[in-house]
C-alpha cells in the first residue's frame, strides 16, 4: 500500500466520494462549476467501476487508481480509488485523513440495505478522521436514527426532501424555482454562502449587519441568517470525541426571532437559536444569498 | 373553504350510511303500517263490538302486528283478518331486510375505517389541491400540506387524491387527513380530472411519480400523460410534477406543468453545495420543513401600499418590521417563457407567459457572462430576464419572503406608513 503515503502527502482538502450512483455525476459537475473559486481535487472510492461514466474508466493510472482525462471537462482533477469504501485501507488510499469533505452516496447494488452500508462507511471514515466533514445520502428517513450515534455532519434523505418540496410548491407557487436557483452554482444565479463574520461586524446585531450587507455597494447580497458556535449535543448530552475533547458545532438561525419572541420559546433557546439583538462574535458566520462568494470575510473552511 | 369541506363530509356520511336506501326501507315500513291500520279500520268501523273501530286503536294494533303478533282479539271481518295476516308476514320480511342492510352497512364502514374517505359523487371542490397518482411520498406530502401550522387560515386546503388505489390509502394521522378525499379512478382520464377532481377550480395539482412503473422513464411517461390531460382541461392550473430523471424535463415543455421537481437533480446539487458550504443541508431542510419552529419561504402578492416602491425600498420596509420577523429575499414578476434564449410558444404560436423569479435582485447594470454561467448546465440555464433592485413593484408582482408563519403584508405596509 505504498500509494497511501503518496496520496496523503500530495492531496489535501479534497472531496472524497464513496460509492457511485446517478447523483455522483451531478455532484462532480456542481463542484466544477465556474463560480466555485477553489476547485478542489475529487477522489471517487468505489468497487463498482462499471457504473462510472465511460470517460472515467479509461485514463492513466495514478495513486493506485485512474485519473480522469480532460475529455470531459468537469472530470479534470477527479481520481478513482478502486475498492470497497467500507475498507479502512481503501479509505486511507483515498487520503480521507487529509480530506475536507467525505460524501457517502447510497450504493444502488445494495437495494434496501444501502443505508446499512452507508453507516459502515461513515463509521470507517470517523475511525480514521473524525474531523472530516461527512455528508451521507440515505434512502429511508427512518434510518436517520442509526446515524445519530455517529459523527456524521449532514444527512440527505432524498425522499424526505422531495416530499417537502412537492408539498410546499403546491402551497407556494414557484418555490421549486427558488430552490433550484439557490442550489445551481452558475454566475447568474444566487447561492447560499456561509462566511466568517468580518471584523467590522463583530459586536453588531443581526439587524445592523442586515442593513449594512444590503447597502454594501460592492456586493449584491442579502443576509438571511447567522451561524453561532455552540456545544454539540446528542439529545441533552454534550458530545465528546475519542480523545475526550468536547465537540462544538455552529447552530444555524435563519431569520432570527426578536428577543421577546424567543423569550417565550424555551425549546428554541435550548437549541441555541439566537435572537435578532444577538451581538455577533468572532467565529460566527453570516448566511448570505449572493451571486458569488461575498468579499465580506474569508471563505469558510471547516 | 372549511364550510365546503364540512358539506362534503355530511354528504359522505349520507352516502356511507346509505341513507337513501335506509329511508326507502323505513318508508315502506311506514306505508305498510299506515296502510294496514287504515284497511283494518275501514273494514271494522261498522262493527260495534270490534275494538278496531277507532283509527287510533287500529294504528296501535298495526304497530303490534308489525313487531310481535296479535295483541287482543282478532278482527271480525274477513278483509281485516287477511290484512292482519299480511301485516304479520310481509313487514317481518322488511324488518329482516332492514337488519341485514344495517349489518352490511356497518361491516362496510368497518372495512373503510382507517382509509381515506371516498369522495361522494357529484361533489364540487374549489381552491383545493389535487394529487394525481400515489407513491410512498404521498403520506408525507399530505402531512406537510395539512401541517399544524396551517390549522387556521387560507393555507389549509381540501386535498383530492386521484389514483386507482386511492381507496386503500391508510390514514396515518387523523388530523392531517381531515379534508382529504379519494377518487378511485385513473388520473389520465380527462373526465375524471375535470368532473370528479374539479381540476379547473383547483389551487394546484401535484403529480406524483408512479413508482410501480419500474424504470424512471416509464414513471415519467405516465406523468407526461397526466400533465397533457390537465393541459387539455385547464392549461392555467398550477401543476407541480415529480420526475425521476431530469433528462425527461424536455418532454414537459409544452404541457401544463409549471413546476418540475426533479428530486435527484436537486439532491445532487444540494450535496455538492453542502460539500462546498458545510451544513447547508440543515438550512434547506429548515426552510422546507413546515412547523412553528422553522422558517418557510412564502411568495406573496405585493400589498397596495408597496406598489410603486422599488425592491430596495421594500427591503428597507421589511427590515424595519419588528413583528413578524421576516427577510425579503426576492421578487416574482411576469414574463415570457424562454428556453436557450428563445421565447417558447404554444401550439397556436402565442408566447407562453410565465412568472419570472429574481432572487436577490442585483444593482442596475450588473451583467453576467452568460457563456461562463452556463458551463456544464446548458440544459438548466436560467434564461429569463431578472429585474434589478430599482424595479418598481406592481400589483401583479409577488414578494419572496422568508418567515416563520405566513405574514400579513398589509400590516407591514401600514406599520411603515405610520
mmCIF file with all atom_site columns, N, CA, C and O in Angstrom, chain A residues 22-23 26 101 154 158 164 168 170 173-174 176 190 194 207 214 217 219-220 254-255 258 261 265 291 302, chain B residues 204 259 263-265 269 277-279 281 288-289 293 295 319 323 325 359-360 363 366 368 373 376 389 404:
data_model
loop_
_atom_site.group_PDB
_atom_site.id
_atom_site.type_symbol
_atom_site.label_atom_id
_atom_site.label_alt_id
_atom_site.label_comp_id
_atom_site.label_asym_id
_atom_site.label_entity_id
_atom_site.label_seq_id
_atom_site.pdbx_PDB_ins_code
_atom_site.Cartn_x
_atom_site.Cartn_y
_atom_site.Cartn_z
_atom_site.occupancy
_atom_site.B_iso_or_equiv
_atom_site.pdbx_formal_charge
_atom_site.auth_seq_id
_atom_site.auth_comp_id
_atom_site.auth_asym_id
_atom_site.auth_atom_id
_atom_site.pdbx_PDB_model_num
ATOM 1   N N  . UNK A 1 22  ? -26.241 7.759  -9.661  1.00 0.00 ? 22  UNK A N  1
ATOM 2   C CA . UNK A 1 22  ? -26.526 8.843  -10.607 1.00 0.00 ? 22  UNK A CA 1
ATOM 3   C C  . UNK A 1 22  ? -26.336 10.241 -10.013 1.00 0.00 ? 22  UNK A C  1
ATOM 4   O O  . UNK A 1 22  ? -26.207 11.222 -10.748 1.00 0.00 ? 22  UNK A O  1
ATOM 5   N N  . UNK A 1 23  ? -26.304 10.360 -8.700  1.00 0.00 ? 23  UNK A N  1
ATOM 6   C CA . UNK A 1 23  ? -26.064 11.677 -8.091  1.00 0.00 ? 23  UNK A CA 1
ATOM 7   C C  . UNK A 1 23  ? -24.616 12.111 -8.294  1.00 0.00 ? 23  UNK A C  1
ATOM 8   O O  . UNK A 1 23  ? -24.315 13.294 -8.317  1.00 0.00 ? 23  UNK A O  1
ATOM 9   N N  . UNK A 1 26  ? -23.808 14.519 -11.127 1.00 0.00 ? 26  UNK A N  1
ATOM 10  C CA . UNK A 1 26  ? -24.365 15.832 -10.798 1.00 0.00 ? 26  UNK A CA 1
ATOM 11  C C  . UNK A 1 26  ? -23.462 16.562 -9.790  1.00 0.00 ? 26  UNK A C  1
ATOM 12  O O  . UNK A 1 26  ? -23.163 17.744 -9.951  1.00 0.00 ? 26  UNK A O  1
ATOM 13  N N  . UNK A 1 101 ? -13.925 17.068 2.935   1.00 0.00 ? 101 UNK A N  1
ATOM 14  C CA . UNK A 1 101 ? -15.302 16.576 2.963   1.00 0.00 ? 101 UNK A CA 1
ATOM 15  C C  . UNK A 1 101 ? -15.350 15.150 2.436   1.00 0.00 ? 101 UNK A C  1
ATOM 16  O O  . UNK A 1 101 ? -14.651 14.817 1.479   1.00 0.00 ? 101 UNK A O  1
ATOM 17  N N  . UNK A 1 154 ? -23.870 15.773 8.100   1.00 0.00 ? 154 UNK A N  1
ATOM 18  C CA . UNK A 1 154 ? -25.092 16.101 7.364   1.00 0.00 ? 154 UNK A CA 1
ATOM 19  C C  . UNK A 1 154 ? -25.668 14.834 6.741   1.00 0.00 ? 154 UNK A C  1
ATOM 20  O O  . UNK A 1 154 ? -24.931 14.011 6.211   1.00 0.00 ? 154 UNK A O  1
ATOM 21  N N  . UNK A 1 158 ? -33.264 11.887 0.226   1.00 0.00 ? 158 UNK A N  1
ATOM 22  C CA . UNK A 1 158 ? -33.872 12.469 -0.974  1.00 0.00 ? 158 UNK A CA 1
ATOM 23  C C  . UNK A 1 158 ? -35.389 12.422 -0.921  1.00 0.00 ? 158 UNK A C  1
ATOM 24  O O  . UNK A 1 158 ? -36.062 13.394 -1.286  1.00 0.00 ? 158 UNK A O  1
ATOM 25  N N  . UNK A 1 164 ? -41.158 17.287 0.973   1.00 0.00 ? 164 UNK A N  1
ATOM 26  C CA . UNK A 1 164 ? -41.313 18.648 1.483   1.00 0.00 ? 164 UNK A CA 1
ATOM 27  C C  . UNK A 1 164 ? -41.414 19.647 0.331   1.00 0.00 ? 164 UNK A C  1
ATOM 28  O O  . UNK A 1 164 ? -42.228 20.563 0.349   1.00 0.00 ? 164 UNK A O  1
ATOM 29  N N  . UNK A 1 168 ? -44.683 21.942 -0.461  1.00 0.00 ? 168 UNK A N  1
ATOM 30  C CA . UNK A 1 168 ? -44.568 23.402 -0.358  1.00 0.00 ? 168 UNK A CA 1
ATOM 31  C C  . UNK A 1 168 ? -44.785 24.089 -1.698  1.00 0.00 ? 168 UNK A C  1
ATOM 32  O O  . UNK A 1 168 ? -45.314 25.186 -1.751  1.00 0.00 ? 168 UNK A O  1
ATOM 33  N N  . UNK A 1 170 ? -46.858 23.151 -3.923  1.00 0.00 ? 170 UNK A N  1
ATOM 34  C CA . UNK A 1 170 ? -48.298 23.189 -4.171  1.00 0.00 ? 170 UNK A CA 1
ATOM 35  C C  . UNK A 1 170 ? -48.953 24.342 -3.422  1.00 0.00 ? 170 UNK A C  1
ATOM 36  O O  . UNK A 1 170 ? -49.940 24.916 -3.878  1.00 0.00 ? 170 UNK A O  1
ATOM 37  N N  . UNK A 1 173 ? -46.668 28.744 -4.990  1.00 0.00 ? 173 UNK A N  1
ATOM 38  C CA . UNK A 1 173 ? -46.298 28.535 -6.385  1.00 0.00 ? 173 UNK A CA 1
ATOM 39  C C  . UNK A 1 173 ? -44.964 29.202 -6.727  1.00 0.00 ? 173 UNK A C  1
ATOM 40  O O  . UNK A 1 173 ? -44.759 30.361 -6.405  1.00 0.00 ? 173 UNK A O  1
ATOM 41  N N  . UNK A 1 174 ? -44.097 28.456 -7.369  1.00 0.00 ? 174 UNK A N  1
ATOM 42  C CA . UNK A 1 174 ? -42.809 28.997 -7.803  1.00 0.00 ? 174 UNK A CA 1
ATOM 43  C C  . UNK A 1 174 ? -41.675 28.663 -6.852  1.00 0.00 ? 174 UNK A C  1
ATOM 44  O O  . UNK A 1 174 ? -40.546 29.084 -7.046  1.00 0.00 ? 174 UNK A O  1
ATOM 45  N N  . UNK A 1 176 ? -40.153 25.739 -6.108  1.00 0.00 ? 176 UNK A N  1
ATOM 46  C CA . UNK A 1 176 ? -39.086 24.843 -6.559  1.00 0.00 ? 176 UNK A CA 1
ATOM 47  C C  . UNK A 1 176 ? -38.071 25.634 -7.382  1.00 0.00 ? 176 UNK A C  1
ATOM 48  O O  . UNK A 1 176 ? -36.871 25.357 -7.336  1.00 0.00 ? 176 UNK A O  1
ATOM 49  N N  . UNK A 1 190 ? -28.109 32.854 -7.708  1.00 0.00 ? 190 UNK A N  1
ATOM 50  C CA . UNK A 1 190 ? -27.598 33.043 -6.354  1.00 0.00 ? 190 UNK A CA 1
ATOM 51  C C  . UNK A 1 190 ? -27.264 31.711 -5.720  1.00 0.00 ? 190 UNK A C  1
ATOM 52  O O  . UNK A 1 190 ? -27.839 30.686 -6.086  1.00 0.00 ? 190 UNK A O  1
ATOM 53  N N  . UNK A 1 194 ? -21.833 30.779 3.456   1.00 0.00 ? 194 UNK A N  1
ATOM 54  C CA . UNK A 1 194 ? -21.592 30.956 4.884   1.00 0.00 ? 194 UNK A CA 1
ATOM 55  C C  . UNK A 1 194 ? -20.217 31.586 5.015   1.00 0.00 ? 194 UNK A C  1
ATOM 56  O O  . UNK A 1 194 ? -19.220 30.983 4.613   1.00 0.00 ? 194 UNK A O  1
ATOM 57  N N  . UNK A 1 207 ? -29.719 42.829 12.922  1.00 0.00 ? 207 UNK A N  1
ATOM 58  C CA . UNK A 1 207 ? -30.428 43.908 12.223  1.00 0.00 ? 207 UNK A CA 1
ATOM 59  C C  . UNK A 1 207 ? -29.435 44.898 11.597  1.00 0.00 ? 207 UNK A C  1
ATOM 60  O O  . UNK A 1 207 ? -29.599 45.321 10.455  1.00 0.00 ? 207 UNK A O  1
ATOM 61  N N  . UNK A 1 214 ? -26.878 44.724 2.875   1.00 0.00 ? 214 UNK A N  1
ATOM 62  C CA . UNK A 1 214 ? -27.738 45.083 1.733   1.00 0.00 ? 214 UNK A CA 1
ATOM 63  C C  . UNK A 1 214 ? -27.255 46.382 1.072   1.00 0.00 ? 214 UNK A C  1
ATOM 64  O O  . UNK A 1 214 ? -27.329 46.545 -0.134  1.00 0.00 ? 214 UNK A O  1
ATOM 65  N N  . UNK A 1 217 ? -22.197 48.559 -1.418  1.00 0.00 ? 217 UNK A N  1
ATOM 66  C CA . UNK A 1 217 ? -22.265 48.761 -2.872  1.00 0.00 ? 217 UNK A CA 1
ATOM 67  C C  . UNK A 1 217 ? -21.359 47.831 -3.667  1.00 0.00 ? 217 UNK A C  1
ATOM 68  O O  . UNK A 1 217 ? -21.513 47.692 -4.882  1.00 0.00 ? 217 UNK A O  1
ATOM 69  N N  . UNK A 1 219 ? -21.169 44.622 -3.245  1.00 0.00 ? 219 UNK A N  1
ATOM 70  C CA . UNK A 1 219 ? -21.773 43.277 -3.326  1.00 0.00 ? 219 UNK A CA 1
ATOM 71  C C  . UNK A 1 219 ? -23.282 43.364 -3.531  1.00 0.00 ? 219 UNK A C  1
ATOM 72  O O  . UNK A 1 219 ? -23.911 44.329 -3.118  1.00 0.00 ? 219 UNK A O  1
ATOM 73  N N  . UNK A 1 220 ? -23.830 42.337 -4.169  1.00 0.00 ? 220 UNK A N  1
ATOM 74  C CA . UNK A 1 220 ? -25.290 42.182 -4.217  1.00 0.00 ? 220 UNK A CA 1
ATOM 75  C C  . UNK A 1 220 ? -25.611 40.983 -3.340  1.00 0.00 ? 220 UNK A C  1
ATOM 76  O O  . UNK A 1 220 ? -25.613 39.847 -3.806  1.00 0.00 ? 220 UNK A O  1
ATOM 77  N N  . UNK A 1 254 ? -31.939 30.924 10.962  1.00 0.00 ? 254 UNK A N  1
ATOM 78  C CA . UNK A 1 254 ? -32.394 31.684 9.797   1.00 0.00 ? 254 UNK A CA 1
ATOM 79  C C  . UNK A 1 254 ? -33.428 32.685 10.301  1.00 0.00 ? 254 UNK A C  1
ATOM 80  O O  . UNK A 1 254 ? -34.263 32.347 11.151  1.00 0.00 ? 254 UNK A O  1
ATOM 81  N N  . UNK A 1 255 ? -33.378 33.896 9.767   1.00 0.00 ? 255 UNK A N  1
ATOM 82  C CA . UNK A 1 255 ? -34.343 34.929 10.139  1.00 0.00 ? 255 UNK A CA 1
ATOM 83  C C  . UNK A 1 255 ? -34.522 34.951 11.663  1.00 0.00 ? 255 UNK A C  1
ATOM 84  O O  . UNK A 1 255 ? -35.584 34.577 12.183  1.00 0.00 ? 255 UNK A O  1
ATOM 85  N N  . UNK A 1 258 ? -37.260 37.928 17.280  1.00 0.00 ? 258 UNK A N  1
ATOM 86  C CA . UNK A 1 258 ? -36.986 39.053 18.180  1.00 0.00 ? 258 UNK A CA 1
ATOM 87  C C  . UNK A 1 258 ? -36.730 38.496 19.580  1.00 0.00 ? 258 UNK A C  1
ATOM 88  O O  . UNK A 1 258 ? -37.084 37.348 19.875  1.00 0.00 ? 258 UNK A O  1
ATOM 89  N N  . UNK A 1 261 ? -39.949 37.368 21.294  1.00 0.00 ? 261 UNK A N  1
ATOM 90  C CA . UNK A 1 261 ? -40.489 36.096 20.781  1.00 0.00 ? 261 UNK A CA 1
ATOM 91  C C  . UNK A 1 261 ? -39.677 34.909 21.279  1.00 0.00 ? 261 UNK A C  1
ATOM 92  O O  . UNK A 1 261 ? -40.231 33.880 21.642  1.00 0.00 ? 261 UNK A O  1
ATOM 93  N N  . UNK A 1 265 ? -39.973 30.982 23.984  1.00 0.00 ? 265 UNK A N  1
ATOM 94  C CA . UNK A 1 265 ? -39.739 29.675 23.351  1.00 0.00 ? 265 UNK A CA 1
ATOM 95  C C  . UNK A 1 265 ? -38.524 28.986 23.962  1.00 0.00 ? 265 UNK A C  1
ATOM 96  O O  . UNK A 1 265 ? -37.404 29.094 23.458  1.00 0.00 ? 265 UNK A O  1
ATOM 97  N N  . UNK A 1 291 ? -24.476 36.189 -5.486  1.00 0.00 ? 291 UNK A N  1
ATOM 98  C CA . UNK A 1 291 ? -24.148 35.606 -6.797  1.00 0.00 ? 291 UNK A CA 1
ATOM 99  C C  . UNK A 1 291 ? -22.775 34.935 -6.801  1.00 0.00 ? 291 UNK A C  1
ATOM 100 O O  . UNK A 1 291 ? -22.475 34.135 -7.649  1.00 0.00 ? 291 UNK A O  1
ATOM 101 N N  . UNK A 1 302 ? -14.116 24.246 7.194   1.00 0.00 ? 302 UNK A N  1
ATOM 102 C CA . UNK A 1 302 ? -14.452 23.529 8.446   1.00 0.00 ? 302 UNK A CA 1
ATOM 103 C C  . UNK A 1 302 ? -13.192 23.121 9.181   1.00 0.00 ? 302 UNK A C  1
ATOM 104 O O  . UNK A 1 302 ? -12.247 22.676 8.565   1.00 0.00 ? 302 UNK A O  1
ATOM 105 N N  . UNK B 2 204 ? -53.884 23.998 -6.929  1.00 0.00 ? 204 UNK B N  1
ATOM 106 C CA . UNK B 2 204 ? -52.687 23.371 -7.508  1.00 0.00 ? 204 UNK B CA 1
ATOM 107 C C  . UNK B 2 204 ? -52.952 21.898 -7.768  1.00 0.00 ? 204 UNK B C  1
ATOM 108 O O  . UNK B 2 204 ? -53.843 21.314 -7.145  1.00 0.00 ? 204 UNK B O  1
ATOM 109 N N  . UNK B 2 259 ? -44.261 23.606 -12.565 1.00 0.00 ? 259 UNK B N  1
ATOM 110 C CA . UNK B 2 259 ? -43.087 23.347 -11.728 1.00 0.00 ? 259 UNK B CA 1
ATOM 111 C C  . UNK B 2 259 ? -42.712 21.885 -11.838 1.00 0.00 ? 259 UNK B C  1
ATOM 112 O O  . UNK B 2 259 ? -43.558 21.011 -11.673 1.00 0.00 ? 259 UNK B O  1
ATOM 113 N N  . UNK B 2 263 ? -36.197 15.359 -8.342  1.00 0.00 ? 263 UNK B N  1
ATOM 114 C CA . UNK B 2 263 ? -35.691 15.123 -6.997  1.00 0.00 ? 263 UNK B CA 1
ATOM 115 C C  . UNK B 2 263 ? -34.197 14.847 -6.947  1.00 0.00 ? 263 UNK B C  1
ATOM 116 O O  . UNK B 2 263 ? -33.447 15.502 -6.218  1.00 0.00 ? 263 UNK B O  1
ATOM 117 N N  . UNK B 2 264 ? -33.755 13.918 -7.746  1.00 0.00 ? 264 UNK B N  1
ATOM 118 C CA . UNK B 2 264 ? -32.349 13.521 -7.662  1.00 0.00 ? 264 UNK B CA 1
ATOM 119 C C  . UNK B 2 264 ? -31.441 14.634 -8.184  1.00 0.00 ? 264 UNK B C  1
ATOM 120 O O  . UNK B 2 264 ? -30.317 14.794 -7.731  1.00 0.00 ? 264 UNK B O  1
ATOM 121 N N  . UNK B 2 265 ? -31.979 15.399 -9.120  1.00 0.00 ? 265 UNK B N  1
ATOM 122 C CA . UNK B 2 265 ? -31.224 16.527 -9.639  1.00 0.00 ? 265 UNK B CA 1
ATOM 123 C C  . UNK B 2 265 ? -30.969 17.544 -8.522  1.00 0.00 ? 265 UNK B C  1
ATOM 124 O O  . UNK B 2 265 ? -29.844 17.981 -8.295  1.00 0.00 ? 265 UNK B O  1
ATOM 125 N N  . UNK B 2 269 ? -27.446 18.566 -6.405  1.00 0.00 ? 269 UNK B N  1
ATOM 126 C CA . UNK B 2 269 ? -26.994 19.949 -6.227  1.00 0.00 ? 269 UNK B CA 1
ATOM 127 C C  . UNK B 2 269 ? -26.802 20.253 -4.746  1.00 0.00 ? 269 UNK B C  1
ATOM 128 O O  . UNK B 2 269 ? -25.848 20.912 -4.351  1.00 0.00 ? 269 UNK B O  1
ATOM 129 N N  . UNK B 2 277 ? -20.129 24.398 1.101   1.00 0.00 ? 277 UNK B N  1
ATOM 130 C CA . UNK B 2 277 ? -20.550 25.222 2.229   1.00 0.00 ? 277 UNK B CA 1
ATOM 131 C C  . UNK B 2 277 ? -21.169 24.288 3.264   1.00 0.00 ? 277 UNK B C  1
ATOM 132 O O  . UNK B 2 277 ? -22.352 23.960 3.175   1.00 0.00 ? 277 UNK B O  1
ATOM 133 N N  . UNK B 2 278 ? -20.368 23.868 4.197   1.00 0.00 ? 278 UNK B N  1
ATOM 134 C CA . UNK B 2 278 ? -20.827 22.856 5.155   1.00 0.00 ? 278 UNK B CA 1
ATOM 135 C C  . UNK B 2 278 ? -22.070 23.290 5.926   1.00 0.00 ? 278 UNK B C  1
ATOM 136 O O  . UNK B 2 278 ? -22.227 24.446 6.262   1.00 0.00 ? 278 UNK B O  1
ATOM 137 N N  . UNK B 2 279 ? -22.914 22.299 6.183   1.00 0.00 ? 279 UNK B N  1
ATOM 138 C CA . UNK B 2 279 ? -24.156 22.466 6.946   1.00 0.00 ? 279 UNK B CA 1
ATOM 139 C C  . UNK B 2 279 ? -25.280 23.133 6.150   1.00 0.00 ? 279 UNK B C  1
ATOM 140 O O  . UNK B 2 279 ? -26.273 23.562 6.718   1.00 0.00 ? 279 UNK B O  1
ATOM 141 N N  . UNK B 2 281 ? -27.288 21.650 4.162   1.00 0.00 ? 281 UNK B N  1
ATOM 142 C CA . UNK B 2 281 ? -28.494 20.808 4.104   1.00 0.00 ? 281 UNK B CA 1
ATOM 143 C C  . UNK B 2 281 ? -29.435 21.184 5.238   1.00 0.00 ? 281 UNK B C  1
ATOM 144 O O  . UNK B 2 281 ? -30.644 21.189 5.063   1.00 0.00 ? 281 UNK B O  1
ATOM 145 N N  . UNK B 2 288 ? -37.548 24.064 4.272   1.00 0.00 ? 288 UNK B N  1
ATOM 146 C CA . UNK B 2 288 ? -38.591 23.221 3.673   1.00 0.00 ? 288 UNK B CA 1
ATOM 147 C C  . UNK B 2 288 ? -39.518 22.592 4.705   1.00 0.00 ? 288 UNK B C  1
ATOM 148 O O  . UNK B 2 288 ? -40.623 22.181 4.372   1.00 0.00 ? 288 UNK B O  1
ATOM 149 N N  . UNK B 2 289 ? -39.086 22.522 5.928   1.00 0.00 ? 289 UNK B N  1
ATOM 150 C CA . UNK B 2 289 ? -39.916 21.921 6.983   1.00 0.00 ? 289 UNK B CA 1
ATOM 151 C C  . UNK B 2 289 ? -41.027 22.906 7.361   1.00 0.00 ? 289 UNK B C  1
ATOM 152 O O  . UNK B 2 289 ? -40.764 24.062 7.623   1.00 0.00 ? 289 UNK B O  1
ATOM 153 N N  . UNK B 2 293 ? -41.497 26.032 14.436  1.00 0.00 ? 293 UNK B N  1
ATOM 154 C CA . UNK B 2 293 ? -40.111 26.257 14.853  1.00 0.00 ? 293 UNK B CA 1
ATOM 155 C C  . UNK B 2 293 ? -39.223 26.715 13.704  1.00 0.00 ? 293 UNK B C  1
ATOM 156 O O  . UNK B 2 293 ? -38.123 27.190 13.926  1.00 0.00 ? 293 UNK B O  1
ATOM 157 N N  . UNK B 2 295 ? -38.466 28.292 9.594   1.00 0.00 ? 295 UNK B N  1
ATOM 158 C CA . UNK B 2 295 ? -38.882 29.284 8.605   1.00 0.00 ? 295 UNK B CA 1
ATOM 159 C C  . UNK B 2 295 ? -39.337 28.594 7.336   1.00 0.00 ? 295 UNK B C  1
ATOM 160 O O  . UNK B 2 295 ? -38.891 27.498 7.025   1.00 0.00 ? 295 UNK B O  1
ATOM 161 N N  . UNK B 2 319 ? -37.150 45.253 6.616   1.00 0.00 ? 319 UNK B N  1
ATOM 162 C CA . UNK B 2 319 ? -36.116 45.226 7.661   1.00 0.00 ? 319 UNK B CA 1
ATOM 163 C C  . UNK B 2 319 ? -36.587 45.913 8.935   1.00 0.00 ? 319 UNK B C  1
ATOM 164 O O  . UNK B 2 319 ? -36.255 45.498 10.035  1.00 0.00 ? 319 UNK B O  1
ATOM 165 N N  . UNK B 2 323 ? -42.523 42.724 13.933  1.00 0.00 ? 323 UNK B N  1
ATOM 166 C CA . UNK B 2 323 ? -43.363 41.560 14.144  1.00 0.00 ? 323 UNK B CA 1
ATOM 167 C C  . UNK B 2 323 ? -44.293 41.375 12.955  1.00 0.00 ? 323 UNK B C  1
ATOM 168 O O  . UNK B 2 323 ? -45.037 42.299 12.662  1.00 0.00 ? 323 UNK B O  1
ATOM 169 N N  . UNK B 2 325 ? -41.020 38.736 12.296  1.00 0.00 ? 325 UNK B N  1
ATOM 170 C CA . UNK B 2 325 ? -39.695 38.921 11.720  1.00 0.00 ? 325 UNK B CA 1
ATOM 171 C C  . UNK B 2 325 ? -39.664 38.225 10.364  1.00 0.00 ? 325 UNK B C  1
ATOM 172 O O  . UNK B 2 325 ? -40.200 37.121 10.226  1.00 0.00 ? 325 UNK B O  1
ATOM 173 N N  . UNK B 2 359 ? -34.219 36.078 -7.437  1.00 0.00 ? 359 UNK B N  1
ATOM 174 C CA . UNK B 2 359 ? -33.757 36.011 -6.049  1.00 0.00 ? 359 UNK B CA 1
ATOM 175 C C  . UNK B 2 359 ? -32.652 37.047 -5.901  1.00 0.00 ? 359 UNK B C  1
ATOM 176 O O  . UNK B 2 359 ? -31.789 37.163 -6.767  1.00 0.00 ? 359 UNK B O  1
ATOM 177 N N  . UNK B 2 360 ? -32.719 37.832 -4.837  1.00 0.00 ? 360 UNK B N  1
ATOM 178 C CA . UNK B 2 360 ? -31.698 38.844 -4.574  1.00 0.00 ? 360 UNK B CA 1
ATOM 179 C C  . UNK B 2 360 ? -31.419 39.697 -5.822  1.00 0.00 ? 360 UNK B C  1
ATOM 180 O O  . UNK B 2 360 ? -30.347 39.593 -6.429  1.00 0.00 ? 360 UNK B O  1
ATOM 181 N N  . UNK B 2 363 ? -27.903 45.073 -8.368  1.00 0.00 ? 363 UNK B N  1
ATOM 182 C CA . UNK B 2 363 ? -27.970 46.504 -8.671  1.00 0.00 ? 363 UNK B CA 1
ATOM 183 C C  . UNK B 2 363 ? -28.022 46.685 -10.183 1.00 0.00 ? 363 UNK B C  1
ATOM 184 O O  . UNK B 2 363 ? -27.532 45.836 -10.927 1.00 0.00 ? 363 UNK B O  1
ATOM 185 N N  . UNK B 2 366 ? -25.421 45.448 -13.432 1.00 0.00 ? 366 UNK B N  1
ATOM 186 C CA . UNK B 2 366 ? -24.513 44.315 -13.161 1.00 0.00 ? 366 UNK B CA 1
ATOM 187 C C  . UNK B 2 366 ? -24.842 43.188 -14.137 1.00 0.00 ? 366 UNK B C  1
ATOM 188 O O  . UNK B 2 366 ? -25.870 42.533 -14.014 1.00 0.00 ? 366 UNK B O  1
ATOM 189 N N  . UNK B 2 368 ? -23.940 39.655 -16.383 1.00 0.00 ? 368 UNK B N  1
ATOM 190 C CA . UNK B 2 368 ? -23.240 38.383 -16.189 1.00 0.00 ? 368 UNK B CA 1
ATOM 191 C C  . UNK B 2 368 ? -22.731 37.855 -17.526 1.00 0.00 ? 368 UNK B C  1
ATOM 192 O O  . UNK B 2 368 ? -23.316 38.117 -18.567 1.00 0.00 ? 368 UNK B O  1
ATOM 193 N N  . UNK B 2 373 ? -21.539 31.373 -17.339 1.00 0.00 ? 373 UNK B N  1
ATOM 194 C CA . UNK B 2 373 ? -22.508 30.976 -16.329 1.00 0.00 ? 373 UNK B CA 1
ATOM 195 C C  . UNK B 2 373 ? -23.176 29.641 -16.640 1.00 0.00 ? 373 UNK B C  1
ATOM 196 O O  . UNK B 2 373 ? -23.641 28.968 -15.750 1.00 0.00 ? 373 UNK B O  1
ATOM 197 N N  . UNK B 2 376 ? -21.395 23.590 -18.120 1.00 0.00 ? 376 UNK B N  1
ATOM 198 C CA . UNK B 2 376 ? -21.898 22.299 -17.602 1.00 0.00 ? 376 UNK B CA 1
ATOM 199 C C  . UNK B 2 376 ? -23.409 22.286 -17.361 1.00 0.00 ? 376 UNK B C  1
ATOM 200 O O  . UNK B 2 376 ? -23.967 21.304 -16.950 1.00 0.00 ? 376 UNK B O  1
ATOM 201 N N  . UNK B 2 389 ? -32.636 45.888 -8.502  1.00 0.00 ? 389 UNK B N  1
ATOM 202 C CA . UNK B 2 389 ? -33.132 46.437 -7.229  1.00 0.00 ? 389 UNK B CA 1
ATOM 203 C C  . UNK B 2 389 ? -34.002 47.666 -7.450  1.00 0.00 ? 389 UNK B C  1
ATOM 204 O O  . UNK B 2 389 ? -34.774 48.046 -6.574  1.00 0.00 ? 389 UNK B O  1
ATOM 205 N N  . UNK B 2 404 ? -41.433 32.753 9.679   1.00 0.00 ? 404 UNK B N  1
ATOM 206 C CA . UNK B 2 404 ? -41.847 31.558 10.440  1.00 0.00 ? 404 UNK B CA 1
ATOM 207 C C  . UNK B 2 404 ? -43.310 31.226 10.217  1.00 0.00 ? 404 UNK B C  1
ATOM 208 O O  . UNK B 2 404 ? -43.741 30.121 10.472  1.00 0.00 ? 404 UNK B O  1
#
